[in-house]
XYZ file of C-alpha atoms in Angstrom:
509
model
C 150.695 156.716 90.900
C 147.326 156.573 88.742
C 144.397 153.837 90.352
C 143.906 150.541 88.148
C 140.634 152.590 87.594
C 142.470 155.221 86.241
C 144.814 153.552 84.446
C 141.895 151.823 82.538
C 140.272 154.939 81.332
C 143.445 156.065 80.530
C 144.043 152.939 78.340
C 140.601 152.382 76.523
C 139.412 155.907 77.023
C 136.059 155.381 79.089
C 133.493 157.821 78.704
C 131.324 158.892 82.248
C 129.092 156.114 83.806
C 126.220 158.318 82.570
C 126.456 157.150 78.675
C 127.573 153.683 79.578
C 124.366 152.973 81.510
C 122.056 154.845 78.931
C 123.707 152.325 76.270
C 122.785 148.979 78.725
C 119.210 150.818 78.809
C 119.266 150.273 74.861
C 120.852 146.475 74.503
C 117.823 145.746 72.785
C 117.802 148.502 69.764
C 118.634 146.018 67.182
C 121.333 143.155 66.921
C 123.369 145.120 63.842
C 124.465 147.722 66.443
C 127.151 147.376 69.055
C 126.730 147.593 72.578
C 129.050 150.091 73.330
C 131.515 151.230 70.646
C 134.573 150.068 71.152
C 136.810 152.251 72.806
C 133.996 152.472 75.667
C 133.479 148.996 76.631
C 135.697 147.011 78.805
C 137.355 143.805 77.332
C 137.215 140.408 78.543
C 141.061 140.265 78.239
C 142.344 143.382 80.742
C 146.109 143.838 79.926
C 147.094 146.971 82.254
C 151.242 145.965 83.257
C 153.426 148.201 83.710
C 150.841 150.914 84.482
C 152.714 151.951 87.972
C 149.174 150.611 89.968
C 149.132 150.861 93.340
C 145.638 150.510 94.704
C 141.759 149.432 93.196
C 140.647 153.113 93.022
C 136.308 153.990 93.369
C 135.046 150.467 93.997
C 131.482 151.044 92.587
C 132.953 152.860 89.172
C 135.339 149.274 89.360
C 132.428 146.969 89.577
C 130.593 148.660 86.604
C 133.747 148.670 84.494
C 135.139 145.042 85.306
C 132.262 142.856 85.864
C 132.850 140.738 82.698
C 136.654 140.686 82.802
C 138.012 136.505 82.916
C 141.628 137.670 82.448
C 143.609 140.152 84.144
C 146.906 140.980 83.523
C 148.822 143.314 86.340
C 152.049 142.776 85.920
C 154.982 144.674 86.858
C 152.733 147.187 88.524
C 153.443 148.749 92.237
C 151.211 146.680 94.136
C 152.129 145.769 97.639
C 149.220 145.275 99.479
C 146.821 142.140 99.564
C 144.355 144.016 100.845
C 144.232 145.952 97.458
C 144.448 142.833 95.181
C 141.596 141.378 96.673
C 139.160 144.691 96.558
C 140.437 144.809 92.897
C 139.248 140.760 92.496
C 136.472 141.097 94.632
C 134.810 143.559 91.649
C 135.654 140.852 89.330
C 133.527 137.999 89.775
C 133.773 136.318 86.565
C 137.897 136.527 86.638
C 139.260 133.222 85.906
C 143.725 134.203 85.090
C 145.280 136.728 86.754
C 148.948 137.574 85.995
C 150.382 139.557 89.358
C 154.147 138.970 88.483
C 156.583 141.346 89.401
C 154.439 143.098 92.087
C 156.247 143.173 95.528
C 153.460 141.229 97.767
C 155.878 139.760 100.039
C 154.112 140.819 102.902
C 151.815 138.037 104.737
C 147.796 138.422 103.855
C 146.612 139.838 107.120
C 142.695 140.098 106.066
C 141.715 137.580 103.926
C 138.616 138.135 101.676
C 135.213 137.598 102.748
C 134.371 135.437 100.034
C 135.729 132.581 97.972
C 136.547 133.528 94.424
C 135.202 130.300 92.916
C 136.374 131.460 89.726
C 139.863 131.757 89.653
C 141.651 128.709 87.836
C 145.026 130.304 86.768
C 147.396 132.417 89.082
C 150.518 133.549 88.468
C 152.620 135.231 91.234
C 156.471 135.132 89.583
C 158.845 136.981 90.672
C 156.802 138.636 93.797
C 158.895 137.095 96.462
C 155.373 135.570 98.178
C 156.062 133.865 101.238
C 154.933 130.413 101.759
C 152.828 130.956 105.183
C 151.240 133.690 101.837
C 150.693 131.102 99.392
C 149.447 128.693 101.915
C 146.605 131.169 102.848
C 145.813 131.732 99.232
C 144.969 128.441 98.498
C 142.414 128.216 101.378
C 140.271 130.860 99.599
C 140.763 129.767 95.888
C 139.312 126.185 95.888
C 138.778 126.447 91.566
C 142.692 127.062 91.203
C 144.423 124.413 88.879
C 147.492 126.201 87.523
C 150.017 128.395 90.337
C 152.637 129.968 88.793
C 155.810 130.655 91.496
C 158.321 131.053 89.752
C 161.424 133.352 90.375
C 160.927 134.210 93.852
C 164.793 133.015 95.580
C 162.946 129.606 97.279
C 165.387 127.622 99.078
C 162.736 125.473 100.759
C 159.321 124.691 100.302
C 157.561 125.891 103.820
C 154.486 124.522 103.237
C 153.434 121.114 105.039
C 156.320 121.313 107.333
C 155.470 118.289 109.413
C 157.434 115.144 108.321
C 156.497 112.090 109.130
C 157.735 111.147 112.765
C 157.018 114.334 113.715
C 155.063 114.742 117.092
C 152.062 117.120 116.259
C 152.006 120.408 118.496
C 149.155 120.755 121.081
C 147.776 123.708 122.626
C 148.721 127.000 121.164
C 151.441 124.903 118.342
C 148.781 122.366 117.544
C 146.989 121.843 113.779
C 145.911 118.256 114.087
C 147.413 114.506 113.787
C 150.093 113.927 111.813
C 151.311 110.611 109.603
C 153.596 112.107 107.358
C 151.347 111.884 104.458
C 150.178 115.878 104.566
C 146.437 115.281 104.258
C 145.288 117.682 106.583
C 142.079 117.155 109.111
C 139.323 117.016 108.017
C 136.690 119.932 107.236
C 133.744 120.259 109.406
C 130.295 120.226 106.842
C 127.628 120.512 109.855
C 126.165 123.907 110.881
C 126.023 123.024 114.349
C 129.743 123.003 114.368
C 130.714 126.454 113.233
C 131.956 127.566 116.308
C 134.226 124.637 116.150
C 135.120 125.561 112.838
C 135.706 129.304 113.534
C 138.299 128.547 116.087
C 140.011 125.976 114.548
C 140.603 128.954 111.171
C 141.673 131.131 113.460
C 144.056 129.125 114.466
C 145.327 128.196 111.952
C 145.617 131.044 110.796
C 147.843 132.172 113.940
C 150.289 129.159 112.926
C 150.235 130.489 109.432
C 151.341 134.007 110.739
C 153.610 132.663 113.171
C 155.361 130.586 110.375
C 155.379 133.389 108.066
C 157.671 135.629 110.268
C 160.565 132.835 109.914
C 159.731 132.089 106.339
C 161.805 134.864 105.190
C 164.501 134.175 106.773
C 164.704 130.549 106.606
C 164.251 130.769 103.017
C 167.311 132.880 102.575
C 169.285 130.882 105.071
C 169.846 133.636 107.725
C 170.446 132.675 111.271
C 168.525 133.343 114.372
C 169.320 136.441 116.513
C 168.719 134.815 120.169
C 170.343 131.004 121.910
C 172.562 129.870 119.390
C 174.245 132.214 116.552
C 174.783 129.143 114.767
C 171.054 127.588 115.048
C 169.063 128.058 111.741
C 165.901 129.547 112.185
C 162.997 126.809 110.723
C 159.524 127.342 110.898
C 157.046 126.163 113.838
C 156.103 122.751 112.428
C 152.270 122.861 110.991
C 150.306 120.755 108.053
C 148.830 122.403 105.419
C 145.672 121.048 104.082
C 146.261 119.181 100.511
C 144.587 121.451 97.746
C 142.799 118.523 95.356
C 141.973 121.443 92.538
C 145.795 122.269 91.558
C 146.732 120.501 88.564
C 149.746 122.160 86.920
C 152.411 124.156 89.429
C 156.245 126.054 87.725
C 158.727 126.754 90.042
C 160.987 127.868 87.058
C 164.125 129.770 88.510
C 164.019 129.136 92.239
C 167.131 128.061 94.459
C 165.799 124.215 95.987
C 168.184 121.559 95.759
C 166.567 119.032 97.782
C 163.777 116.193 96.140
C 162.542 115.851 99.787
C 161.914 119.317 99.568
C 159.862 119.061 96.483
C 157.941 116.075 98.259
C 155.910 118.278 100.088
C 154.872 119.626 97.287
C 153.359 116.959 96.105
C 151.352 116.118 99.422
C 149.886 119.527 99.420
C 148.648 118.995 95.941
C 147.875 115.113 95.391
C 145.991 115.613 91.676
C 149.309 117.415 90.851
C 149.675 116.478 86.645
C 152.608 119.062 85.467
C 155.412 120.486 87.865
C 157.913 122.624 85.990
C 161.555 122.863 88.022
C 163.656 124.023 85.216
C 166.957 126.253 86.049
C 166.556 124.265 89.931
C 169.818 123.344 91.140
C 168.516 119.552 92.091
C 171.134 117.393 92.937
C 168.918 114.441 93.135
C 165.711 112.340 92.955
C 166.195 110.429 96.829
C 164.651 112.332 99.393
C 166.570 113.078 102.242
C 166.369 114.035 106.220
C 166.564 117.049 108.206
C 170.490 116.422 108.262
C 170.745 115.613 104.954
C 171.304 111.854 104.821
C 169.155 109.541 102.285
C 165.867 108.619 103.311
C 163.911 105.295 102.589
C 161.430 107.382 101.738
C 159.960 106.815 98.046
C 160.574 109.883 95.819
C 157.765 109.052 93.979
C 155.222 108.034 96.768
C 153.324 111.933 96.950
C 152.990 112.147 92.492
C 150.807 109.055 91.722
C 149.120 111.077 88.945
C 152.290 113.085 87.598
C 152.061 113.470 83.793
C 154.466 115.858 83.019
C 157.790 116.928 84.842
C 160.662 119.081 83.589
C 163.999 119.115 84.972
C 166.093 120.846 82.950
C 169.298 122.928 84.197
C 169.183 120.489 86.846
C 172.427 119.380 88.877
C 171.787 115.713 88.947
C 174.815 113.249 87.669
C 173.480 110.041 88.311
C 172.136 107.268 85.926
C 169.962 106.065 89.367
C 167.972 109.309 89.423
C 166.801 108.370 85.614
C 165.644 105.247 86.930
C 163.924 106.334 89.721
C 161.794 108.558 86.893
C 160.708 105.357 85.899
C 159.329 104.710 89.284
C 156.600 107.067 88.501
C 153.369 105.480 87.486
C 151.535 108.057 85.569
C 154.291 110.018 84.080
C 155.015 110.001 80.203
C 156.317 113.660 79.244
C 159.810 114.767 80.710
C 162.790 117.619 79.689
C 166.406 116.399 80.984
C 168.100 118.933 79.384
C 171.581 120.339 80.318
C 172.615 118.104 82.994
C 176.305 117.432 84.375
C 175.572 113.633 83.539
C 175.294 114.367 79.488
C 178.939 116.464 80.081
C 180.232 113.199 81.881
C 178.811 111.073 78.890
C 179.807 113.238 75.851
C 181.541 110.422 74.397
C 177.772 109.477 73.066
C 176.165 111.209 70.752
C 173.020 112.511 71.242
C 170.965 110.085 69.289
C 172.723 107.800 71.330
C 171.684 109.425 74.359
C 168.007 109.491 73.271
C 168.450 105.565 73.039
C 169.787 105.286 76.447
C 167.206 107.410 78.296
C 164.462 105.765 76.120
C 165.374 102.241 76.769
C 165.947 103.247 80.486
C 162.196 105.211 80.561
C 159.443 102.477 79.570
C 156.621 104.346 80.425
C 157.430 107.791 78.123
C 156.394 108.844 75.056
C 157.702 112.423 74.833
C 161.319 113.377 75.425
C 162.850 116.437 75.537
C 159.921 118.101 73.384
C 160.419 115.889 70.676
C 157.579 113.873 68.928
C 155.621 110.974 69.935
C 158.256 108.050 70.710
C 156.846 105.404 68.570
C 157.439 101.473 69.028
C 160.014 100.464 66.070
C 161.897 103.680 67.807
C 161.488 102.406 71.550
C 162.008 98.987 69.992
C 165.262 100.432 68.603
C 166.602 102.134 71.650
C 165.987 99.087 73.988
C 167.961 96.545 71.453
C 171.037 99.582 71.244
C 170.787 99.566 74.831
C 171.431 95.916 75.662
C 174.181 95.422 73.603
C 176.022 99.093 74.953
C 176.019 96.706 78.332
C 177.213 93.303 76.379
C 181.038 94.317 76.658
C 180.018 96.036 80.428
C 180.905 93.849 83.660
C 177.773 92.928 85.561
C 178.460 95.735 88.562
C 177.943 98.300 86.130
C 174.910 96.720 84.204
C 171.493 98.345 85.508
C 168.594 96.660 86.461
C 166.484 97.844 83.861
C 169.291 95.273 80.986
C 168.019 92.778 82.863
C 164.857 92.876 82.501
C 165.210 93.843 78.796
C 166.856 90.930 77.847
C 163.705 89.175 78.732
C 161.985 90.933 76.223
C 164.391 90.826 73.542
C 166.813 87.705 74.478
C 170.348 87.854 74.865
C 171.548 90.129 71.380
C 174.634 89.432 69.219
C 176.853 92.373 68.940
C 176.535 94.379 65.377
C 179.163 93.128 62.922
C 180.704 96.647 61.453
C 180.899 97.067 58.057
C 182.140 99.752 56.437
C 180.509 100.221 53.209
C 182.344 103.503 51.858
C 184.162 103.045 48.078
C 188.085 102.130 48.866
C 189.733 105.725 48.436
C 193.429 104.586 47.154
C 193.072 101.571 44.379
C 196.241 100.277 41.925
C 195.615 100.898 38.540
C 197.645 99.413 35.714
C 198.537 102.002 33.668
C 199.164 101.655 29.678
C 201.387 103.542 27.237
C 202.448 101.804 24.067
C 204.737 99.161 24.870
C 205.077 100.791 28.394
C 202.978 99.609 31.484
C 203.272 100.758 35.289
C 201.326 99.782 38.135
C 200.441 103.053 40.542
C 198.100 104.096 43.365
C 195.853 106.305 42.603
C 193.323 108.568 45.084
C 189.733 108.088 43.601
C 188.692 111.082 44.903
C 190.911 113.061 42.373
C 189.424 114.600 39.212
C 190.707 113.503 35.482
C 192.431 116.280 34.938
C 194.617 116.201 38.138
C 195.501 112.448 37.050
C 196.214 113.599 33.505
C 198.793 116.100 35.353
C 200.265 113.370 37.026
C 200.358 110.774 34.414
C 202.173 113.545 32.320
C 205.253 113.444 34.469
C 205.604 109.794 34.417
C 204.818 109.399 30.247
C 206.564 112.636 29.286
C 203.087 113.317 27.527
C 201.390 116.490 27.837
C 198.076 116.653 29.856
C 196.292 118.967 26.828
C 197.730 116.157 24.092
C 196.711 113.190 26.764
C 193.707 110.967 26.198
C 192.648 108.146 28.527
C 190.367 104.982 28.309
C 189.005 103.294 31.174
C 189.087 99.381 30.896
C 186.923 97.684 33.592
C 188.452 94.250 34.342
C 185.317 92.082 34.799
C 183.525 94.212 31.632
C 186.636 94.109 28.843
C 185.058 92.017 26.541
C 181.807 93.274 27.332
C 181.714 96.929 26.795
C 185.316 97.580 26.074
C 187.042 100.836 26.566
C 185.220 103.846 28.172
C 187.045 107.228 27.201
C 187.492 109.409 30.320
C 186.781 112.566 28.397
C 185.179 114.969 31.534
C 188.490 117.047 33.240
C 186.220 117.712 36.456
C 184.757 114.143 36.914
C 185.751 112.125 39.761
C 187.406 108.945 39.679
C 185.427 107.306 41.664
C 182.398 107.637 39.724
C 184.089 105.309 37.101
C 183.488 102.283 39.867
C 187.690 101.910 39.340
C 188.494 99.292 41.528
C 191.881 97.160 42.209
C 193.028 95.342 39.168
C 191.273 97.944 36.512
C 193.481 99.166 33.777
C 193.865 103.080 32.402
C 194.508 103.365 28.412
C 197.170 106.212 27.301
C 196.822 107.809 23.846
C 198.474 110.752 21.912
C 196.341 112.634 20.438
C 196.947 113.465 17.031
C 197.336 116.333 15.516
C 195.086 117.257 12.859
């Protein structure tokens, strides 16, 4: 399997180090020219998946080739080792995205880099099967990160910030600091004098994060511990990961978490947290719950003060109490509630009348679904439908949120319906010499099909047939009309109730 240093040459065709140094020697020949032609010179953009990569390849040859790289994509590669990403990002020092999706890393990082890459904003590890004790450790050494793709990777839990609150903090050899349930982690020691402290308290750490990482697998999958109790499900020592302030956007697209207290770790390890994606997550629901699965008093909303975005779609939540605990949240505005059991339990509505409901319900959003801006004479809208879907309801099954509506709008009549659609069958008096007959006729019939009928009743033919359309309110006014069009339709004479219909023979000429 070909280095990513061979895989580049291979891809823009690199010519030795000899000629690409000899060009750098002559940057200064004259603006017009290029630096190096373009199949020689390394782009700012790298794009190398599905190259079969396994390893960095000649580190100096790397650094001279990917200094000025900002985005790297490696995706779907054979990469397995940490050890190798980071030689391959350590030669990169201007790298801000890197894409290392389908690339089995699911092995813990056992030597982390030397340095910080203060660089890196954007990371995206779908599909890799990265542990948490993994992504834990990552975050240490990436303090610019601000968008973490995870996506994909069979998550049944969220093993990061494991201590809840109540939770004694370990000492000794299980310890990692005090503990109130809030996941901000101790803090970080800025004085020189205290980097032996400092030392030992990483290295520790990092022995929690190792020892959690050899259960993370299997708790994750939901496999059972070997030793004691068959039954006993293995769970991670207890340890609190320090919150990340940098991380602004974080998808977890595809992963298997049903819990929201679950998901509330998540948002104590990241507190600036603006955009978390959970699409195609089977969440049952917005209330955090215990260890054994009972509701907790805890707020779902207490760890995502600043929350702008969230999108739950392919969710398995079936409760109108979930959609007003999203209202809870005091920053966020933009929200996908797509294909949930609760629209299949409501598809008696339609769904503009769903978009009124979740509006009214929602005070604080402006974009729904993906939709456009939700301007006021449309919120205004939604919030008047919604009080008077309640009027008829009895007060047990009228939310909170119609109360407090009707303050704003006052208590609403109900909308008279009027149906405004032409009558389709009228009587029509209908005319032939000294003969007259009342009938009902079907206004959405043509001339000729009443001509047709007419000829069975006046023992006139259709093709000899002429009629004349007598308005009863215009007779004097405007007299007869003569119906003369065989495809027009009735109704676009106005005939009403009460109107006559003329007969004549034609006459032959």
């Amino acid at each position: 399997m070909p280095t990513l240093l061979e895989a580049l040459e291979e891809k823009y065709g690199m010519e030795p180090d000899e000629k690409e140094e000899h060009v750098e020697e002559e940057v200064l020949v004259s603006i017009f020219v290029p630096k190096l032609p373009p199949r020689q010179s390394t782009p700012q953009l790298l794009i190398l998946n599905d190259c079969n990569i396994d390893r960095a390849g000649e580190p100096e040859d790397l650094r001279k080739k990917c200094r000025i790289v900002k985005e790297l994509d490696l995706a779907q590669n054979k990469l397995n080792n940490w050890n190798e990403v980071f030689v391959i990002l350590s030669h990169m020092p201007r790298v801000e995205f890197v894409n290392l999706s389908l690339n089995h890393l699911t092995g813990p990082i056992d030597t982390p880099p030397v340095t910080k890459m203060d660089h890196l904003r954007n990371l995206v590890l779908n599909n890799t099967k990265l542990e948490w004790c993994s992504v834990e450790m990552l975050l240490r050494f990436l303090p610019a990160l601000e968008e973490l793709h995870l996506s994909l990777n069979e998550y049944t839990h969220v093993l990061i910030d494991t201590i809840e609150s109540g939770t004694p903090t370990p000492t000794g050899d299980g310890g990692g600091g005090g503990s109130d349930g809030g996941g901000s982690g101790p803090e970080p020691s800025h004085s020189n004098a205290a980097n032996g402290a400092q030392t030992a308290t990483t290295s520790h750490a990092e022995d929690t994060l190792s020892s959690s990482c050899s259960f993370s697998s299997a708790s994750s999958s939901g496999s059972k511990s070997s030793c004691g109790d068959p039954a006993a499900t293995v769970e991670p020592p207890p340890y609190q990961t320090d919150p990340h302030a940098g991380v602004r956007k974080l998808h977890l697209t595809g992963n298997f978490i049903s819990e929201w207290g679950e998901i509330c770790r998540i948002g104590r390890v990241f507190p600036q947290l603006e955009a978390l994606v959970l699409a195609d997550c089977p969440l049952r629901s917005l209330k955090p719950t215990d260890s054994q699965g009972n509701e907790s008093e805890e707020e779902s909303h207490k760890y995502f003060q600043n929350l702008k975005l969230l999108n739950l779609s392919n969710a398995k939540i079936d409760s109108w109490e979930d959609i007003d605990r999203l209202a809870e949240y005091p920053s966020l505005c933009n929200v996908r509630l797509q294909y949930w059991p609760l629209w299949e339990r409501t598809d008696s509505t339609t769904e503009h009348e769903r978009r009124q409901l979740l509006i009214a319900r929602l005070p604080n959003i402006s974009i729904l679904n993906g939709g456009d801006t939700i301007g006021a004479v449309e919120r205004e809208d939604a919030e008047r439908s919604f009080i008077r879907h309640y009027l008829d309801k009895p007060d047990v099954e009228r939310p909170r949120r119609y109360y407090e509506l009707i303050g704003v709008h006052g208590q609403l009549d109900p909308l008279v319906n009027i149906d405004l659609r032409p009558e389709r069958k009228v009587k029509v008096r209908f005319t032939f010499e000294d003969k007259a007959i009342e009938r009902t006729v079907d206004v959405n019939r043509t001339v000729s099909d009443l001509k047709s009928r007419l000829e069975r009743i006046f023992d006139v033919p259709a093709a000899r047939m002429r009629l004349f359309y007598v308005d009863q309110d215009f007779r004097d006014l405007q007299g007869l009309e003569e119906m003369k069009y065989p495809h027009k339709v009735l109704y676009s004479y106005n005939i009403r109730s009460g109107d006559e219909i003329i007969i004549e023979r034609k006459v032959k000429s």
